């Protein structure tokens, strides 16, 4: 007897169940910002991860077919904002549209990168490396500055839905 409801080999005809299986891993939610040729851009990503303390490195990935791909893959500077559980509207906005910062309080740093207010943490980065990875690119950033809030709950993404972590 098997404890799983579905077992399959990934392939072109199993993209939807594979996406659903990946979605079983709940994550935090970030908005990544940069300055581009067309102005400030934002991008919602749940693919963020710390990589190394020495040197301080983080990674995230984005689809090669995203209309924002080239701007972020070529960005020399970007900031990764870890969202609070009250910022789901921001996550939805930047998932659909990379522009439109006027709605959200922010500052602009010396490199022109938008720095969103009220997030749990912010990692200001310089481009360290980019790597092709199937239908995505993996972007590595070297963290140059960190800003954190002392309290707050993070926005979570699990099985296609936003929510919050509930401890036992």
Short mmCIF file of C-alpha atoms in Angstrom, two decimals:
data_model
loop_
_atom_site.label_atom_id
_atom_site.label_comp_id
_atom_site.label_asym_id
_atom_site.label_seq_id
_atom_site.Cartn_x
_atom_site.Cartn_y
_atom_site.Cartn_z
CA UNK A 1 0.00 0.00 0.00
CA UNK A 2 1.32 3.47 -0.94
CA UNK A 3 0.92 6.57 1.25
CA UNK A 4 0.78 8.98 -1.74
CA UNK A 5 -2.24 9.94 -3.83
CA UNK A 6 -0.24 10.58 -7.00
CA UNK A 7 3.12 9.36 -8.28
CA UNK A 8 4.45 10.56 -11.65
CA UNK A 9 7.59 11.27 -13.61
CA UNK A 10 7.98 14.97 -14.49
CA UNK A 11 7.45 15.70 -18.17
CA UNK A 12 5.62 17.99 -20.57
CA UNK A 13 2.25 16.42 -19.78
CA UNK A 14 2.69 16.74 -15.98
CA UNK A 15 3.51 20.45 -15.64
CA UNK A 16 0.36 21.21 -13.61
CA UNK A 17 0.76 18.41 -11.06
CA UNK A 18 4.48 19.22 -10.79
CA UNK A 19 3.65 22.88 -10.07
CA UNK A 20 1.14 21.73 -7.43
CA UNK A 21 3.75 19.42 -5.86
CA UNK A 22 6.28 22.30 -5.72
CA UNK A 23 3.53 24.40 -4.10
CA UNK A 24 3.34 21.96 -1.19
CA UNK A 25 6.50 23.61 0.16
CA UNK A 26 5.30 26.72 1.99
CA UNK A 27 7.58 29.74 1.73
CA UNK A 28 7.91 33.34 2.74
CA UNK A 29 7.15 36.09 0.23
CA UNK A 30 9.49 38.81 -1.00
CA UNK A 31 9.34 41.76 -3.35
CA UNK A 32 12.57 42.41 -5.18
CA UNK A 33 13.19 45.91 -6.50
CA UNK A 34 15.69 47.47 -8.88
CA UNK A 35 16.23 50.45 -11.14
CA UNK A 36 15.94 49.70 -14.86
CA UNK A 37 16.08 51.52 -18.18
CA UNK A 38 12.33 52.17 -17.91
CA UNK A 39 12.44 53.19 -14.24
CA UNK A 40 11.91 51.41 -10.93
CA UNK A 41 10.74 47.79 -11.14
CA UNK A 42 9.37 45.32 -8.58
CA UNK A 43 8.95 41.56 -8.72
CA UNK A 44 7.21 39.21 -6.25
CA UNK A 45 9.21 36.06 -5.54
CA UNK A 46 8.95 33.20 -3.09
CA UNK A 47 12.15 31.61 -4.40
CA UNK A 48 14.38 33.62 -2.05
CA UNK A 49 16.99 31.80 0.04
CA UNK A 50 20.09 32.62 2.04
CA UNK A 51 23.22 30.96 0.64
CA UNK A 52 26.31 31.98 2.59
CA UNK A 53 27.39 34.06 5.58
CA UNK A 54 30.95 34.61 4.36
CA UNK A 55 30.60 36.23 1.95
CA UNK A 56 26.98 37.18 2.62
CA UNK A 57 25.08 35.77 -0.37
CA UNK A 58 21.39 35.28 -1.18
CA UNK A 59 19.63 33.83 -4.21
CA UNK A 60 16.30 34.01 -5.97
CA UNK A 61 15.05 32.87 -9.33
CA UNK A 62 12.82 34.22 -12.06
CA UNK A 63 11.28 32.80 -15.20
CA UNK A 64 13.12 33.34 -18.45
CA UNK A 65 9.78 34.28 -20.03
CA UNK A 66 9.04 37.06 -17.53
CA UNK A 67 8.90 40.45 -19.22
CA UNK A 68 11.01 41.70 -16.28
CA UNK A 69 13.66 38.97 -16.65
CA UNK A 70 16.33 40.95 -18.48
CA UNK A 71 16.04 44.01 -16.26
CA UNK A 72 16.57 41.94 -13.10
CA UNK A 73 19.13 39.52 -14.57
CA UNK A 74 21.26 42.49 -15.67
CA UNK A 75 20.68 44.68 -12.58
CA UNK A 76 23.86 45.69 -10.79
CA UNK A 77 21.91 46.55 -7.61
CA UNK A 78 18.66 45.22 -6.17
CA UNK A 79 16.88 44.97 -2.83
CA UNK A 80 14.97 41.99 -1.47
CA UNK A 81 12.10 42.89 0.86
CA UNK A 82 10.65 40.20 3.17
CA UNK A 83 6.94 41.02 3.43
CA UNK A 84 4.75 41.12 6.53
CA UNK A 85 1.42 39.35 6.76
CA UNK A 86 -0.25 42.75 6.18
CA UNK A 87 1.42 43.23 2.76
CA UNK A 88 -0.41 40.67 0.60
CA UNK A 89 -1.75 43.49 -1.58
CA UNK A 90 1.84 44.52 -2.34
CA UNK A 91 2.76 40.93 -3.22
CA UNK A 92 -0.22 40.67 -5.59
CA UNK A 93 0.54 44.03 -7.18
CA UNK A 94 4.19 43.26 -7.97
CA UNK A 95 3.34 39.73 -9.09
CA UNK A 96 1.15 41.21 -11.83
CA UNK A 97 2.87 44.53 -12.50
CA UNK A 98 6.47 45.63 -12.04
CA UNK A 99 5.65 49.33 -11.96
CA UNK A 100 3.35 51.45 -9.82
CA UNK A 101 5.39 52.29 -6.74
CA UNK A 102 3.27 55.37 -5.96
CA UNK A 103 0.81 53.24 -3.99
CA UNK A 104 3.47 52.00 -1.57
CA UNK A 105 5.63 54.19 0.69
CA UNK A 106 9.27 53.91 -0.34
CA UNK A 107 12.57 55.70 -0.61
CA UNK A 108 15.08 55.60 -3.47
CA UNK A 109 18.69 54.72 -2.61
CA UNK A 110 21.83 56.17 -4.21
CA UNK A 111 21.67 53.55 -7.01
CA UNK A 112 18.02 54.38 -7.76
CA UNK A 113 16.68 51.18 -6.17
CA UNK A 114 13.26 51.56 -4.51
CA UNK A 115 13.34 50.68 -0.79
CA UNK A 116 9.85 49.69 0.37
CA UNK A 117 8.71 50.71 3.85
CA UNK A 118 7.31 48.45 6.57
CA UNK A 119 8.85 45.12 5.53
CA UNK A 120 10.18 42.59 8.05
CA UNK A 121 13.64 42.65 6.53
CA UNK A 122 15.45 44.16 3.57
CA UNK A 123 18.62 42.91 1.93
CA UNK A 124 20.37 45.45 -0.29
CA UNK A 125 22.51 43.57 -2.79
CA UNK A 126 24.98 43.89 -5.61
CA UNK A 127 24.86 41.39 -8.45
CA UNK A 128 27.21 38.49 -7.67
CA UNK A 129 26.30 35.95 -10.41
CA UNK A 130 23.51 34.68 -12.63
CA UNK A 131 23.11 31.06 -13.67
CA UNK A 132 20.79 29.48 -16.24
CA UNK A 133 18.58 26.84 -14.61
CA UNK A 134 16.09 25.25 -16.99
CA UNK A 135 13.27 27.70 -17.68
CA UNK A 136 14.51 30.08 -14.95
CA UNK A 137 17.60 32.10 -14.08
CA UNK A 138 19.15 31.91 -10.63
CA UNK A 139 20.30 35.34 -9.43
CA UNK A 140 22.91 35.51 -6.68
CA UNK A 141 23.30 38.75 -4.76
CA UNK A 142 26.02 39.85 -2.38
CA UNK A 143 24.37 41.52 0.60
CA UNK A 144 25.83 44.97 1.27
CA UNK A 145 23.32 46.21 3.85
CA UNK A 146 20.51 44.73 5.96
CA UNK A 147 17.52 46.42 7.59
CA UNK A 148 15.17 44.55 9.96
CA UNK A 149 12.10 45.18 12.11
CA UNK A 150 12.13 43.84 15.67
CA UNK A 151 8.59 42.43 15.52
CA UNK A 152 6.01 41.25 13.02
CA UNK A 153 4.75 38.16 11.26
CA UNK A 154 5.79 37.20 7.78
CA UNK A 155 3.58 36.72 4.76
CA UNK A 156 3.47 33.05 3.77
CA UNK A 157 2.67 31.39 0.45
CA UNK A 158 1.45 27.81 0.49
CA UNK A 159 -0.45 25.82 -2.13
CA UNK A 160 -1.21 28.92 -4.19
CA UNK A 161 -2.55 30.97 -1.29
CA UNK A 162 -1.22 33.79 0.87
CA UNK A 163 -1.53 33.50 4.63
CA UNK A 164 0.51 33.59 7.81
CA UNK A 165 2.51 31.08 9.78
CA UNK A 166 0.76 29.75 12.87
CA UNK A 167 3.09 28.21 15.49
CA UNK A 168 2.03 25.05 17.35
#
